[in-house]
Amino acid sequence: MALLSLQNISKSYTEGSTTVQALKQASLEVAAGELVAIIGPSGSGKSTLLSIAGALLQPTEGTVTINGQDLGNLSPKKLASFRLHELGFILQTSNLIPYLNVLDQLLLVKKMDSRVTKADKAHAKQLLTELGLSDKFKKMPNELSGGERQRVAIARAFMNNSTVILADEPTASLDSKRAFEVVQLLAKEAKERQKAAIMVTHDERMLPLCDHVYRMEDGVLTKEA
């Protein structure tokens, strides 16, 4: 069964007297352990689809189901809680908080929901260690390389044991070696932890690391492999 299912998703915007259709009946499913890539030119609708999958935008039509829950049935308050517990985000710039060290970047996720326990600290250290950051717990973001910052962002996305991981151009600011390492780690963590992961990317060199590839053109999503 798919952990993430998008069925017949359309999204329209009104600009003056004109209606712009950003997405046109887009559908995809991601099973546990899979990393799916969405490629396509800028402005084709990739980030809009990712925002809908992440419960940041409401579709004009269609259904989004995560872990068996139809997001269209949730109130705004329940949707916010669902987003905190079920979704992990990895962004292009890593979005680390400049005044928190590496370990605290992860623990902040737990503080947003409840108090931090010893088990939470152990889990955070385990995640960071798995991603090769065991000697970086106390480092600040400005003391890390671009690849290290993205690895912290990956660890943070898994901190709440999220069902779905959404990555928006996670390698855009990295050289090819670091980009490959980051996507390889993302695929490995998704598979080992049985999460569903979607990555929007322009970098087609990363596609061999993905289980399936979709292409977005003018709001139309098609499966390539």
Short mmCIF file of C-alpha atoms in Angstrom, two decimals:
data_model
loop_
_atom_site.label_atom_id
_atom_site.label_comp_id
_atom_site.label_asym_id
_atom_site.label_seq_id
_atom_site.Cartn_x
_atom_site.Cartn_y
_atom_site.Cartn_z
CA MET A 1 0.00 0.00 0.00
CA ALA A 2 1.24 3.50 -0.83
CA LEU A 3 2.17 5.67 2.15
CA LEU A 4 1.58 8.76 0.01
CA SER A 5 -1.11 8.93 -2.66
CA LEU A 6 -1.97 11.94 -4.82
CA GLN A 7 -4.99 11.30 -7.01
CA ASN A 8 -6.14 13.60 -9.84
CA ILE A 9 -4.66 16.72 -8.26
CA SER A 10 -5.48 20.00 -9.99
CA LYS A 11 -4.57 23.48 -8.82
CA SER A 12 -5.86 26.72 -10.35
CA TYR A 13 -5.06 30.35 -9.56
CA THR A 14 -6.98 33.42 -10.60
CA GLU A 15 -4.90 36.34 -11.86
CA GLY A 16 -7.23 39.21 -12.66
CA SER A 17 -9.71 37.88 -15.21
CA THR A 18 -7.46 34.95 -16.12
CA THR A 19 -7.43 31.48 -14.57
CA VAL A 20 -4.03 29.78 -14.53
CA GLN A 21 -4.00 26.00 -14.13
CA ALA A 22 -0.76 25.09 -12.35
CA LEU A 23 -1.56 21.37 -12.07
CA LYS A 24 -3.76 19.23 -14.31
CA GLN A 25 -5.03 15.93 -12.90
CA ALA A 26 -1.65 14.88 -11.48
CA SER A 27 -1.45 11.47 -9.80
CA LEU A 28 1.37 9.55 -8.12
CA GLU A 29 1.90 7.02 -5.37
CA VAL A 30 4.95 6.42 -3.20
CA ALA A 31 5.36 3.21 -1.20
CA ALA A 32 7.32 2.70 2.01
CA GLY A 33 11.05 2.69 1.34
CA GLU A 34 10.81 4.47 -2.01
CA LEU A 35 12.48 7.66 -3.19
CA VAL A 36 10.62 9.24 -6.12
CA ALA A 37 12.04 12.08 -8.22
CA ILE A 38 10.02 14.78 -9.97
CA ILE A 39 11.90 16.57 -12.75
CA GLY A 40 10.94 19.29 -15.21
CA PRO A 41 11.61 22.92 -16.10
CA SER A 42 11.10 25.86 -13.72
CA GLY A 43 7.48 26.94 -13.52
CA SER A 44 6.13 23.56 -14.60
CA GLY A 45 4.30 22.91 -11.30
CA LYS A 46 6.80 20.72 -9.42
CA SER A 47 6.98 22.85 -6.27
CA THR A 48 3.21 23.37 -6.30
CA LEU A 49 2.71 19.61 -6.28
CA LEU A 50 5.24 19.22 -3.47
CA SER A 51 3.48 21.92 -1.42
CA ILE A 52 0.18 20.09 -1.85
CA ALA A 53 1.78 16.78 -0.84
CA GLY A 54 3.14 18.58 2.23
CA ALA A 55 -0.27 20.01 3.24
CA LEU A 56 1.00 23.56 2.68
CA LEU A 57 -1.43 24.18 -0.20
CA GLN A 58 -4.95 22.91 -0.78
CA PRO A 59 -5.66 21.37 -4.20
CA THR A 60 -8.50 22.80 -6.27
CA GLU A 61 -9.48 19.22 -7.09
CA GLY A 62 -8.26 15.77 -6.13
CA THR A 63 -7.31 13.88 -2.97
CA VAL A 64 -4.13 13.61 -0.91
CA THR A 65 -3.82 10.55 1.32
CA ILE A 66 -0.92 9.99 3.71
CA ASN A 67 -0.69 6.83 5.78
CA GLY A 68 -4.39 6.18 5.10
CA GLN A 69 -5.52 9.68 6.15
CA ASP A 70 -7.37 11.83 3.61
CA LEU A 71 -5.99 15.31 4.27
CA GLY A 72 -9.14 16.91 2.88
CA ASN A 73 -11.04 15.69 5.95
CA LEU A 74 -8.82 17.49 8.48
CA SER A 75 -9.53 20.85 10.12
CA PRO A 76 -6.78 23.51 9.91
CA LYS A 77 -5.72 22.75 13.50
CA LYS A 78 -5.56 18.99 12.92
CA LEU A 79 -3.78 19.57 9.62
CA ALA A 80 -1.05 21.57 11.38
CA SER A 81 -0.57 18.77 13.91
CA PHE A 82 -0.55 16.18 11.14
CA ARG A 83 2.11 18.14 9.27
CA LEU A 84 4.31 18.25 12.39
CA HIS A 85 4.07 14.52 13.06
CA GLU A 86 3.78 12.93 9.62
CA LEU A 87 5.85 15.14 7.31
CA GLY A 88 9.54 15.96 7.12
CA PHE A 89 10.85 18.74 4.87
CA ILE A 90 14.30 19.18 3.30
CA LEU A 91 14.78 22.49 1.51
CA GLN A 92 17.31 23.81 -0.97
CA THR A 93 19.15 25.97 1.57
CA SER A 94 18.92 23.49 4.50
CA ASN A 95 17.13 26.22 6.54
CA LEU A 96 19.16 25.63 9.68
CA ILE A 97 18.69 28.09 12.55
CA PRO A 98 21.97 30.05 12.79
CA TYR A 99 22.10 30.27 16.60
CA LEU A 100 21.46 26.56 17.32
CA ASN A 101 24.13 23.87 17.24
CA VAL A 102 23.67 20.70 15.18
CA LEU A 103 22.14 18.60 17.95
CA ASP A 104 19.74 21.36 18.98
CA GLN A 105 18.53 21.71 15.36
CA LEU A 106 17.01 18.24 15.75
CA LEU A 107 15.83 18.63 19.33
CA LEU A 108 13.89 21.77 18.39
CA VAL A 109 11.54 19.53 16.38
CA LYS A 110 10.63 17.69 19.59
CA LYS A 111 10.35 20.93 21.59
CA MET A 112 7.70 22.16 19.16
CA ASP A 113 5.55 19.19 20.13
CA SER A 114 6.50 18.34 23.72
CA ARG A 115 9.40 18.32 26.13
CA VAL A 116 12.68 16.72 25.11
CA THR A 117 13.45 13.37 26.73
CA LYS A 118 16.67 11.39 27.08
CA ALA A 119 15.31 9.04 24.42
CA ASP A 120 14.85 12.02 22.06
CA LYS A 121 18.48 13.07 22.59
CA ALA A 122 19.67 9.52 21.96
CA HIS A 123 17.56 9.31 18.79
CA ALA A 124 18.94 12.62 17.52
CA LYS A 125 22.52 11.49 18.12
CA GLN A 126 21.82 8.17 16.39
CA LEU A 127 20.43 9.93 13.31
CA LEU A 128 23.39 12.30 13.11
CA THR A 129 25.85 9.46 13.60
CA GLU A 130 24.22 7.43 10.80
CA LEU A 131 24.71 10.43 8.52
CA GLY A 132 28.39 10.79 9.39
CA LEU A 133 28.01 13.72 11.79
CA SER A 134 29.01 12.12 15.09
CA ASP A 135 31.76 14.70 15.59
CA LYS A 136 29.54 17.68 14.72
CA PHE A 137 26.95 17.69 17.54
CA LYS A 138 28.14 21.00 18.99
CA LYS A 139 29.07 22.70 15.72
CA MET A 140 27.12 25.77 14.56
CA PRO A 141 25.73 25.95 11.00
CA ASN A 142 28.41 28.42 9.90
CA GLU A 143 31.06 25.86 10.88
CA LEU A 144 29.66 23.22 8.49
CA SER A 145 30.14 22.64 4.78
CA GLY A 146 27.14 22.78 2.44
CA GLY A 147 26.97 18.99 2.30
CA GLU A 148 27.11 18.74 6.10
CA ARG A 149 24.29 21.27 6.47
CA GLN A 150 22.12 19.23 4.11
CA ARG A 151 22.89 16.07 6.08
CA VAL A 152 21.72 17.85 9.23
CA ALA A 153 18.54 18.80 7.35
CA ILE A 154 18.00 15.15 6.38
CA ALA A 155 18.45 14.05 10.01
CA ARG A 156 16.01 16.75 11.16
CA ALA A 157 13.42 15.58 8.61
CA PHE A 158 13.53 12.08 10.15
CA MET A 159 13.53 13.30 13.77
CA ASN A 160 9.78 12.99 14.33
CA ASN A 161 9.62 9.58 12.64
CA SER A 162 7.68 11.25 9.81
CA THR A 163 5.81 9.04 7.35
CA VAL A 164 6.66 11.17 4.31
CA ILE A 165 9.86 13.09 3.46
CA LEU A 166 9.62 15.94 0.94
CA ALA A 167 12.83 17.37 -0.53
CA ASP A 168 12.74 20.52 -2.70
CA GLU A 169 15.95 20.86 -4.76
CA PRO A 170 18.10 19.53 -1.89
CA THR A 171 21.28 19.47 -4.01
CA ALA A 172 20.96 22.80 -5.81
CA SER A 173 23.75 24.50 -3.84
CA LEU A 174 26.12 21.51 -3.78
CA ASP A 175 28.89 20.30 -6.07
CA SER A 176 28.27 16.99 -7.86
CA LYS A 177 30.17 14.85 -5.31
CA ARG A 178 28.33 16.32 -2.31
CA ALA A 179 25.02 16.22 -4.21
CA PHE A 180 25.43 12.51 -4.91
CA GLU A 181 26.26 11.83 -1.26
CA VAL A 182 23.19 13.73 -0.03
CA VAL A 183 20.75 11.94 -2.36
CA GLN A 184 22.39 8.59 -1.63
CA LEU A 185 21.87 9.20 2.10
CA LEU A 186 18.28 10.32 1.55
CA ALA A 187 17.52 7.13 -0.43
CA LYS A 188 19.25 4.98 2.18
CA GLU A 189 17.38 6.53 5.12
CA ALA A 190 14.02 6.26 3.32
CA LYS A 191 14.62 2.58 2.56
CA GLU A 192 15.99 1.60 5.96
CA ARG A 193 13.31 3.50 7.89
CA GLN A 194 10.53 2.56 5.43
CA LYS A 195 9.49 6.13 4.67
CA ALA A 196 8.02 7.52 1.46
CA ALA A 197 10.25 10.24 -0.03
CA ILE A 198 9.73 12.67 -2.92
CA MET A 199 12.53 14.81 -4.32
CA VAL A 200 12.00 17.69 -6.73
CA THR A 201 15.21 18.21 -8.69
CA HIS A 202 16.76 19.68 -11.82
CA ASP A 203 19.80 17.43 -11.47
CA GLU A 204 19.19 14.40 -13.68
CA ARG A 205 22.52 12.88 -12.60
CA MET A 206 20.76 11.94 -9.34
CA LEU A 207 17.99 9.92 -11.02
CA PRO A 208 19.73 6.51 -10.94
CA LEU A 209 19.47 6.71 -7.13
CA CYS A 210 15.66 6.99 -7.30
CA ASP A 211 13.10 4.19 -7.49
CA HIS A 212 10.77 6.05 -9.86
CA VAL A 213 10.99 9.22 -11.93
CA TYR A 214 8.14 11.54 -12.93
CA ARG A 215 8.37 14.47 -15.33
CA MET A 216 6.28 17.63 -14.96
CA GLU A 217 5.54 19.73 -18.06
CA ASP A 218 3.05 22.60 -17.97
CA GLY A 219 1.21 21.11 -14.99
CA VAL A 220 0.98 17.63 -16.50
CA LEU A 221 2.72 14.81 -14.59
CA THR A 222 3.88 11.68 -16.42
CA LYS A 223 5.80 8.66 -15.11
CA GLU A 224 9.10 8.01 -16.87
CA ALA A 225 10.57 5.06 -15.03
#
